[in-house]
Coordinates of C-alpha atoms and ligand atoms in Angstrom, one line a residue:
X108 CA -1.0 8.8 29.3
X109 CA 2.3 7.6 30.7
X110 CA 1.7 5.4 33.9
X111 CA 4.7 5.2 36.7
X112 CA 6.9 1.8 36.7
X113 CA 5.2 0.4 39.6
X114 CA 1.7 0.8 37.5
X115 CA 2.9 -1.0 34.5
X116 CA 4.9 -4.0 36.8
X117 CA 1.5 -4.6 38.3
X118 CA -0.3 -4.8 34.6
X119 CA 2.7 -6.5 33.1
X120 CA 2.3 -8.9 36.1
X121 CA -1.3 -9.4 35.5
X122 CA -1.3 -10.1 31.8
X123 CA 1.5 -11.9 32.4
X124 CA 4.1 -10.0 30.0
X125 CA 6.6 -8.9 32.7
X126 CA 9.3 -10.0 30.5
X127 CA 8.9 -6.4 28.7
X128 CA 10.9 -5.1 31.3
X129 CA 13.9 -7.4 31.3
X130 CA 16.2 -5.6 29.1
X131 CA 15.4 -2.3 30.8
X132 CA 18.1 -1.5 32.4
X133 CA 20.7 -2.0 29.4
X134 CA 18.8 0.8 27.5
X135 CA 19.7 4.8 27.7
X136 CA 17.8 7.0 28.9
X137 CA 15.6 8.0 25.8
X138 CA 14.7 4.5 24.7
X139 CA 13.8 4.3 28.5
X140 CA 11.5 6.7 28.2
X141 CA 10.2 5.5 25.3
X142 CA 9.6 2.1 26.5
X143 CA 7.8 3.0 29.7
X144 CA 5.2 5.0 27.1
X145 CA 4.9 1.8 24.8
X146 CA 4.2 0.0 27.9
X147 CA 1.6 2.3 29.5
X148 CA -0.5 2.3 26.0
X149 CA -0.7 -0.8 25.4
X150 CA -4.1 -2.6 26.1
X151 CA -3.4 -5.8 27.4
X152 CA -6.9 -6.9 27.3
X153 CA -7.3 -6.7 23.9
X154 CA -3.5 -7.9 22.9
X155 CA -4.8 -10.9 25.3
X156 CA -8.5 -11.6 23.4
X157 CA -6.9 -11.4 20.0
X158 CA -4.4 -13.8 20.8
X159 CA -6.5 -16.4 22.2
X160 CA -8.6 -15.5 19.3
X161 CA -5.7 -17.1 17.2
X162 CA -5.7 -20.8 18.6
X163 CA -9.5 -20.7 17.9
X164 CA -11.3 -21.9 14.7
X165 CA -13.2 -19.0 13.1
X166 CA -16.9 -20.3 13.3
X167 CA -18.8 -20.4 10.5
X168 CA -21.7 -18.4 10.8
X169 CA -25.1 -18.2 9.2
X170 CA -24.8 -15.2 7.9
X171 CA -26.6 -14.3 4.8
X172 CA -24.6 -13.2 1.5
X173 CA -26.9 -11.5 -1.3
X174 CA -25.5 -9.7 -3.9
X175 CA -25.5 -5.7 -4.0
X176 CA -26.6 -3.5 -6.6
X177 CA -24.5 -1.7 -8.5
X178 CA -24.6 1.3 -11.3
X179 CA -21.9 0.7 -14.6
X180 CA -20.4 3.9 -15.1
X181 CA -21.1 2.9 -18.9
X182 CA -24.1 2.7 -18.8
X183 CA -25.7 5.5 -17.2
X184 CA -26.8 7.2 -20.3
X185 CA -29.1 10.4 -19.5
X186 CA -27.9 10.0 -15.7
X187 CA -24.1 10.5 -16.6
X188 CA -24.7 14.1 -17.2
X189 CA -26.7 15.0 -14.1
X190 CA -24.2 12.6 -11.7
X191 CA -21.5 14.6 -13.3
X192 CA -23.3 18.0 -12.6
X193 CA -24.2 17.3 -9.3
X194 CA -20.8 15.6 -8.2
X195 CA -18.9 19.1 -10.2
X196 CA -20.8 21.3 -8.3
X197 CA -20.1 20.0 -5.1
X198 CA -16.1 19.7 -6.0
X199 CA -16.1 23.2 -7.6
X200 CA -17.3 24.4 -3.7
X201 CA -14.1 22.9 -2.2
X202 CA -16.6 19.7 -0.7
X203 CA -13.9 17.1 -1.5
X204 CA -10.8 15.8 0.1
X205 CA -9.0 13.1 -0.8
X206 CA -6.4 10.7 1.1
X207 CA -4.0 8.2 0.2
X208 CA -3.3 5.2 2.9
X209 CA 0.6 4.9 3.0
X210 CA 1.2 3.2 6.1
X211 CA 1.5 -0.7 4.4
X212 CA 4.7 -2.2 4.6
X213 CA 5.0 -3.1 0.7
X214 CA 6.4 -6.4 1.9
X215 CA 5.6 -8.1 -1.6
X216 CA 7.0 -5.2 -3.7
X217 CA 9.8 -5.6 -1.5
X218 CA 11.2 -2.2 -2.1
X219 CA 13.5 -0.5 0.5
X220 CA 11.5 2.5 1.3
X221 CA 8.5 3.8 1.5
X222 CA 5.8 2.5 -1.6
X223 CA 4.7 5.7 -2.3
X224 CA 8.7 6.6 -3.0
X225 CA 8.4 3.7 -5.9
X226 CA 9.5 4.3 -9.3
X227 CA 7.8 2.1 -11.9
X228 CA 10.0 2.6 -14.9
X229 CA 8.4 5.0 -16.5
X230 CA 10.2 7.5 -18.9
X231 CA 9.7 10.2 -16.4
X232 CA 11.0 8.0 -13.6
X233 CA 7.9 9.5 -11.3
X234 CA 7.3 7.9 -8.3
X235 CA 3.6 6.3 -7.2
X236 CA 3.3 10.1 -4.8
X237 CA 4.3 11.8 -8.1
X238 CA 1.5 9.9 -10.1
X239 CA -0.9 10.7 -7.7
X240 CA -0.5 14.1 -7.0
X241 CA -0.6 14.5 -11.1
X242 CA -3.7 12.7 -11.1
X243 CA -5.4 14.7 -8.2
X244 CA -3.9 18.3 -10.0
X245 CA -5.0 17.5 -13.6
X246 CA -8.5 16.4 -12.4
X247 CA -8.6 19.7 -10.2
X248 CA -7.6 22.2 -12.1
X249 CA -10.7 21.2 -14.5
X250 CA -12.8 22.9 -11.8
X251 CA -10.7 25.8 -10.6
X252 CA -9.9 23.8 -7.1
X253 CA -7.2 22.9 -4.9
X254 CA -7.7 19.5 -3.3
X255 CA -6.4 18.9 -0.2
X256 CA -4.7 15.8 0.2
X257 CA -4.2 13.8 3.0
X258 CA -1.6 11.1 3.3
X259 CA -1.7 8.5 5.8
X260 CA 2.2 6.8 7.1
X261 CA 2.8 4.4 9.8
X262 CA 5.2 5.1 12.7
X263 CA 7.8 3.1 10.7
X264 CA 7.8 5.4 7.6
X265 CA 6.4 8.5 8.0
X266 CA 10.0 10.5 8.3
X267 CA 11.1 9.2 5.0
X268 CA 8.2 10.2 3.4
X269 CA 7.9 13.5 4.6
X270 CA 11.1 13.8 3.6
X271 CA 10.9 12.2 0.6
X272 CA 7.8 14.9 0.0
X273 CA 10.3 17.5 0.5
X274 CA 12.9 16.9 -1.5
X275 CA 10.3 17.0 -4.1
X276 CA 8.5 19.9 -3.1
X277 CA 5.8 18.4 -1.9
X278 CA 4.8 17.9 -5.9
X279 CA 3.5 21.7 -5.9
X280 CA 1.3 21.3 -2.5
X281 CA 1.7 23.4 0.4
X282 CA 2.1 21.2 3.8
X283 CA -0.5 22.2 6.1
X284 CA -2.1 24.1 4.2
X285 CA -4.0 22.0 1.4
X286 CA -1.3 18.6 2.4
X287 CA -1.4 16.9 5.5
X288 CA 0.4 13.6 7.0
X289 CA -0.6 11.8 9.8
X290 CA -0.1 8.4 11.2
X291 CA -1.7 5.5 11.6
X292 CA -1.9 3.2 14.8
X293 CA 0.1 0.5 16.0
X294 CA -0.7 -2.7 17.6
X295 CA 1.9 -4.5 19.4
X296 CA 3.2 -8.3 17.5
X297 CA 2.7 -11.2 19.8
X298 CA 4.7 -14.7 19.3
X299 CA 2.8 -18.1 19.6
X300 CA 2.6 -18.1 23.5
X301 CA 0.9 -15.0 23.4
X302 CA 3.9 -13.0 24.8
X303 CA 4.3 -9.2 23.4
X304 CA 7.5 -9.0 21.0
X305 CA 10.5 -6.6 22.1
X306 CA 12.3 -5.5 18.5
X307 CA 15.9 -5.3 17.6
X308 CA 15.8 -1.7 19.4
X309 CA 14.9 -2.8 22.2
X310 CA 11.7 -1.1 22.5
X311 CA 8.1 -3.3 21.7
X312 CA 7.9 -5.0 18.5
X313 CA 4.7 -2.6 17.1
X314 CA 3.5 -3.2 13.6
X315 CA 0.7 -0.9 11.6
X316 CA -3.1 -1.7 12.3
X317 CA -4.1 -2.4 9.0
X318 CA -5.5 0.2 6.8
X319 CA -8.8 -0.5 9.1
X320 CA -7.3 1.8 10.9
X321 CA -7.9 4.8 8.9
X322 CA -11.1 6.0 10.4
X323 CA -9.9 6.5 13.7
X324 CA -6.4 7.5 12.8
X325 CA -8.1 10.8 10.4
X326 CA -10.1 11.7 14.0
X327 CA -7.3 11.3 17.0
X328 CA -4.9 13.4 14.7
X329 CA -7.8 16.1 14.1
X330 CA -7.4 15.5 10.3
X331 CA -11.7 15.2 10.2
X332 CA -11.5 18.3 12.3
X333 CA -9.2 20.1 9.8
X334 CA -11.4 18.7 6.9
X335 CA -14.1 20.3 8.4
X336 CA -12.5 23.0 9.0
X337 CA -11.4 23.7 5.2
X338 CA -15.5 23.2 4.2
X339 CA -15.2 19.5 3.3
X340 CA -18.0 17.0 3.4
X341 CA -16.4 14.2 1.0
X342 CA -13.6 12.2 1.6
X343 CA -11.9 9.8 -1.2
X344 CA -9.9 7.4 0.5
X345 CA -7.4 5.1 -1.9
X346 CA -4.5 3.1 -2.3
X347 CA -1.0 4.7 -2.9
X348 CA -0.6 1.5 -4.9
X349 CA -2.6 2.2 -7.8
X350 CA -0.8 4.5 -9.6
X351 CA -4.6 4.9 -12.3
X352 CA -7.0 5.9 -9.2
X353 CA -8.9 8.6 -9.6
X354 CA -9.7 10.2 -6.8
X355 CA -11.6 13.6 -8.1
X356 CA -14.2 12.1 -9.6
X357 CA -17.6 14.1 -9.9
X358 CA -20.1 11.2 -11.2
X359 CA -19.0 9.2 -8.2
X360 CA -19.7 12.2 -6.0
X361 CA -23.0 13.0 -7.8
X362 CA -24.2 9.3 -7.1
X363 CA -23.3 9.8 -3.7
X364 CA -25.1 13.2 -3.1
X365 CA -28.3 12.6 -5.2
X366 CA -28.8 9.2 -3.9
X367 CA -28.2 9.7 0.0
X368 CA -25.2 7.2 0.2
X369 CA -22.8 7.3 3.1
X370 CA -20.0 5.6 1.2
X371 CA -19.7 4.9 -2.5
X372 CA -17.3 2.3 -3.8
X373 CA -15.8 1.8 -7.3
X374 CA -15.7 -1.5 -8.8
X375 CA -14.4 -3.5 -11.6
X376 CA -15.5 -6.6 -12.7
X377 CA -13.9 -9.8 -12.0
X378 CA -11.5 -11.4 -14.6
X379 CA -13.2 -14.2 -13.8
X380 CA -15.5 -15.9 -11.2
X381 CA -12.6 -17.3 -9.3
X382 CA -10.1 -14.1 -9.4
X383 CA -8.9 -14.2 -5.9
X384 CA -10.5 -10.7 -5.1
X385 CA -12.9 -9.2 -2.5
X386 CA -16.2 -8.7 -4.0
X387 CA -18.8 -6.4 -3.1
X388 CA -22.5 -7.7 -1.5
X389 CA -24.7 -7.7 0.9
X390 CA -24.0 -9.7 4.7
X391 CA -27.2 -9.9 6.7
X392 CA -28.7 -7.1 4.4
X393 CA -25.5 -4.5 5.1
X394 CA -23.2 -3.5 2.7
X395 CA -20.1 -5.6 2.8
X396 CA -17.0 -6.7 1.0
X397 CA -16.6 -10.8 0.9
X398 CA -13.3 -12.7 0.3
X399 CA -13.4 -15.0 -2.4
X400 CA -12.6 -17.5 0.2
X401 CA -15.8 -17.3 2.1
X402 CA -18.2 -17.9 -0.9
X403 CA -18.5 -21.3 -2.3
X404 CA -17.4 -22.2 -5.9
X405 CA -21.8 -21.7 -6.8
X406 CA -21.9 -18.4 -5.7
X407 CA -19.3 -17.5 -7.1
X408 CA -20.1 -18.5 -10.8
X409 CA -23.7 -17.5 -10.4
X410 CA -24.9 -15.1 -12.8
X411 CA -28.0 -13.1 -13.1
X412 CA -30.2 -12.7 -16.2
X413 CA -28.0 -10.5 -18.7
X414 CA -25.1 -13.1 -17.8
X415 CA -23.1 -11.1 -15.4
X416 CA -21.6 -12.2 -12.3
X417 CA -24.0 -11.9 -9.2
X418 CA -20.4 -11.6 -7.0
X419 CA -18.6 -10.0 -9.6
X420 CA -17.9 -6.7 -8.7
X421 CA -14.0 -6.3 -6.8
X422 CA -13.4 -4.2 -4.4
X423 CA -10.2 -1.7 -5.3
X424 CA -9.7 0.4 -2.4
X425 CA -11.7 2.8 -3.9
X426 CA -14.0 4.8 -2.1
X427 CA -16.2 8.0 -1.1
X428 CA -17.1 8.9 2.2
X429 CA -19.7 11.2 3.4
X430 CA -17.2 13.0 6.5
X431 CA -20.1 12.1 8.9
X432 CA -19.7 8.5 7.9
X433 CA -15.9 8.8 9.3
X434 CA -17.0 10.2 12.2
X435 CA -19.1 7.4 13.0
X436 CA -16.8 4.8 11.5
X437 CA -14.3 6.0 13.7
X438 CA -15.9 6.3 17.1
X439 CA -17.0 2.6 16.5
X440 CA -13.5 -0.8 17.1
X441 CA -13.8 -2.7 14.0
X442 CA -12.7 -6.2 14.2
X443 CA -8.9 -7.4 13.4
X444 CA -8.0 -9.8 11.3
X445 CA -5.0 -12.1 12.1
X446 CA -1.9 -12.8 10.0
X447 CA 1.5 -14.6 10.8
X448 CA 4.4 -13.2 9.7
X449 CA 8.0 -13.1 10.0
X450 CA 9.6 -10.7 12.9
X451 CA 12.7 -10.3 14.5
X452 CA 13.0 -9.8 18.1
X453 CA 15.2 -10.2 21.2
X454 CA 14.7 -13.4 23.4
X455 CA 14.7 -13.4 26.7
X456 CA 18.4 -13.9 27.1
X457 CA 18.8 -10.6 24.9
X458 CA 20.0 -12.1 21.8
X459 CA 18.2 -11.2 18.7
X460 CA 16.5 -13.9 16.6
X461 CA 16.1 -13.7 13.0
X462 CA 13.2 -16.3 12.2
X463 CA 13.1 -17.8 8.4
X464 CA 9.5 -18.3 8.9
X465 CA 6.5 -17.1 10.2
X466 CA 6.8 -16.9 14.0
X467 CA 4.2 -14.1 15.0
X468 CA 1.0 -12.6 15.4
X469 CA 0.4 -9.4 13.4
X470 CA -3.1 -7.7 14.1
X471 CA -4.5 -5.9 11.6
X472 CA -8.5 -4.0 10.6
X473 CA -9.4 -4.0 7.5
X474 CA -11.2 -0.9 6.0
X475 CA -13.6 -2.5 4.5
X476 CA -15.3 -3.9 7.8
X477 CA -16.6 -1.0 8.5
X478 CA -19.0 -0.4 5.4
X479 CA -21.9 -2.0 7.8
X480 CA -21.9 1.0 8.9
X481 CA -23.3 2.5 6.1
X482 CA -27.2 2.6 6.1
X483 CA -27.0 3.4 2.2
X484 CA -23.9 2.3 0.2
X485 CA -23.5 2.8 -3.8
X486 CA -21.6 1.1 -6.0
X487 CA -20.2 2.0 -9.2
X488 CA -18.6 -0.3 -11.9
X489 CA -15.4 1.4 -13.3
X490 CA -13.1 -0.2 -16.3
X491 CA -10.4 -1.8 -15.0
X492 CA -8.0 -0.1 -17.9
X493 CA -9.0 3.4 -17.1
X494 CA -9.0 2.7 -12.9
X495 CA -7.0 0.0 -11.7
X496 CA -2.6 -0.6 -12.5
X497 CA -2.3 -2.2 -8.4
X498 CA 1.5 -2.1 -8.2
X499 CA 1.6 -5.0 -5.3
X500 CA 4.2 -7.6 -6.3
X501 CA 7.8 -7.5 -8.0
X502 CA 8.1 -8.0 -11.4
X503 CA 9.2 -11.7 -11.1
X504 CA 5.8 -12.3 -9.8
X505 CA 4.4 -10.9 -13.8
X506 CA 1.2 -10.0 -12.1
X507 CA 0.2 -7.0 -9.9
X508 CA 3.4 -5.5 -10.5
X509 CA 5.7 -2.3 -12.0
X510 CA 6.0 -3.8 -15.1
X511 CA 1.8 -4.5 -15.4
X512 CA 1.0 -1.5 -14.1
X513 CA 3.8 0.5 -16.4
X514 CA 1.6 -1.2 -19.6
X515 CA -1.4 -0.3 -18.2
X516 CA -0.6 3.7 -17.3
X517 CA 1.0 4.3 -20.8
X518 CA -1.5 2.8 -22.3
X519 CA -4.4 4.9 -20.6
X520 CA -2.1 8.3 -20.7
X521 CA -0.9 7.7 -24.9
X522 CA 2.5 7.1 -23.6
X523 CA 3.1 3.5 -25.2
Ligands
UTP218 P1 -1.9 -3.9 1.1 O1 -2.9 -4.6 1.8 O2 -1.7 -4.2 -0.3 O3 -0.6 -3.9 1.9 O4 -2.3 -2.4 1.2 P2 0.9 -3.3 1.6 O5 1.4 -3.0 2.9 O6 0.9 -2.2 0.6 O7 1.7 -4.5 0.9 P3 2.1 -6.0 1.5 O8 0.8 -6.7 1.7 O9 2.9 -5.7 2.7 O10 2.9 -6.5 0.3 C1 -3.2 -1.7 0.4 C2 -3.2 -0.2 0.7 O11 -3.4 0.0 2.1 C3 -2.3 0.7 2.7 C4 -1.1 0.4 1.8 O12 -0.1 1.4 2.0 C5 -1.8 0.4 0.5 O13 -2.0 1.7 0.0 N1 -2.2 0.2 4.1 C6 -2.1 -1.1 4.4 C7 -2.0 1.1 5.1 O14 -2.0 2.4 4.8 N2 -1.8 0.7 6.4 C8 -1.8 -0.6 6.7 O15 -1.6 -1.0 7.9 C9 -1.9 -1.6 5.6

């Protein structure tokens, strides 16, 4: 809803960011216009909480952490087969969608454009899109489907990658009609006096809401409505950073339908007890994901009576959603998380500032936070060679990046 310029003076006013509007007058007409919108959308009052959130010291809590249950995909024995049914069934009757988050900035990868646009040096030169949309087609064609795919983008790169997605023919998809884009929400950067950011064009200094932001981004652009729309009651949501997901996956459905579970996660086991991953568990008796941060050093090396981890089972990005758990997801803020990064902007005297180090408040939900949501949550323990090449640093890094997850695709596909 765009407010007149008297409106927003009086909330700039009262929030105390009127300095928005000092560069107004040098912009044209359209960046006008595009301003006034910004500044009409934004709520203040939670820009304002989350920034006095910053100066305080997260409290610790008393909440309880208990490990989760979890099934090993190796070791379902008689129950692989009837998962499998169940789970092929339900995708051979269109019931699955799947969507790939986008919207990241791929700051550690450090590539120009969008990740998905990525090439990791394989022989065929495909791109991260390219290797997904294989994976989806391959897996689909076993059961005579098409599934449609849904790619979230942020603001900042959804053109190129529509674009990009053209060029290539949208990888044999038809937009709109089984491929759908939409974008993800924004949050406006704040510096360390709390004051909203105005960007190098002049406009406010916006940056993606993390990929928390998924379940309400699918329902303001209608994408659950379309879903429904096309017969689907299961949603894969993934990583476009992962260039071994697999998304059409019927045991992971079958566990999902046969035993009532809102959301079901994939999981590979830790490297070791103190890899630097989120683990699935239980907080206060809901399904959660902790950091390995928040457990202590016993926990985390705690193992039950076979000798496996009790917090050992990392969270990928890897999940199933019943579409009613979206919904619900969706209707429901989930809390943001607060990081400090590097952004340029325009001081008040309308010079543009270049920081070399972290000078800003980026706000940002995490998708995981909503799995509390779930009243019954399963989790599946995948291998990490069959499921998991994360493409999230360069290759100077040697972890986590092109090269790694180049090894690890060959390697699964016969390529090497
Ligand atoms: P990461 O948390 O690894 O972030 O995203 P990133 O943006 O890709 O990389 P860095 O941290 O800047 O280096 C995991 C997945 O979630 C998506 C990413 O596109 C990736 O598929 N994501 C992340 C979003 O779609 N939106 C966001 O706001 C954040």
């Amino acid at each position: 809803m765009q407010k007149n310029i008297e409106e927003i003076k009086y909330e700039l006013k009262k929030y105390g960011q009127e300095h928005l509007l000092n560069h107004y007058e040098t912009l044209d007409e359209t960046k006008k216009k595009e301003l006034l919108e910004q500044l009409s959308n934004i709520n203040y009052e939670l820009i304002n909480s989350l920034y006095e959130k910053s100066k305080k010291e997260e409290k610790t809590t008393e909440d309880v952490i208990e490990p989760i249950e979890y099934l090993d995909k190796f070791k379902l024995y008689d129950d692989y087969k009837r998962y499998s049914a169940i789970g092929k069934e339900a995708i051979k009757a269109g019931k699955l969608a799947v969507v790939t988050m986008a919207g990241g900035q791929g700051t550690r990868l450090g590539h120009s454009g969008p990740k998905g646009t990525y090439d990791i040096g394989l022989d065929s030169h495909k791109s991260l899109f390219e290797l997904l949309a294989d994976g989806i087609k391959d897996e689909a064609k076993k059961y005579d489907v098409t599934v449609p795919w849904f790619i979230m983008t942020s603001k900042e790169n959804n053109d190129e990658t529509v674009r990009f997605f053209e060029k290539n023919r949208f990888f044999g998809y038809h937009k709109d009609k089984n491929l759908f884009f939409f974008k993800q929400g924004q949050l406006p950067m704040v510096d360390t006096e709390g004051k909203i950011l105005i960007g190098e064009d002049g406009l406010v200094k916006e940056a993606a809401d993390g990929h928390g932001g998924i379940y309400e981004a699918l329902i303001k652009n209608k994408m659950t409505a379309k879903m429904k729309e096309l017969g689907v009651e299961w949603v894969f949501i993934g990583g476009v950073d992962n260039c071994l997901v697999k998304m059409v996956d019927p045991v992971l459905m079958g566990i999902a339908i046969e035993k009532n579970a809102s959301i079901a996660g994939k999981s590979i086991v830790k490297a070791n007890p103190h890899e630097k991953v989120g683990v699935f568990c239980k907080k206060n008796g809901k399904p959660y994901v902790v950091e390995y941060s928040e457990i202590s050093e016993e926990m985390a090396e705690a193992v039950d009576e076979n000798g496996e981890l009790l917090f050992g089972e990392s969270h990928i990005l890897c999940n199933l959603f019943s579409l009613a758990a979206i919904e619900k997801m969706g209707a429901n803020p989930l809390p943001y998380h607060i990081a400090y990064k590097k952004a340029k902007y325009i001081d008040k005297d309308g010079n543009l500032v270049e920081p070399t180090s972290p000078n800003a408040y980026k706000f940002e939900a995490f998708l995981f936070d909503a799995f509390g949501e779930a009243d019954n949550m399963a989790v599946l323990r995948v291998k990490r060679e069959e499921e998991f090449a994360p493409v999230k640093n360069s290759d100077d890094v040697g972890v986590d990046c092109p090269k790694t997850a180049r090894k690890l695709y060959e390697a699964f596909h016969g390529l090497d």
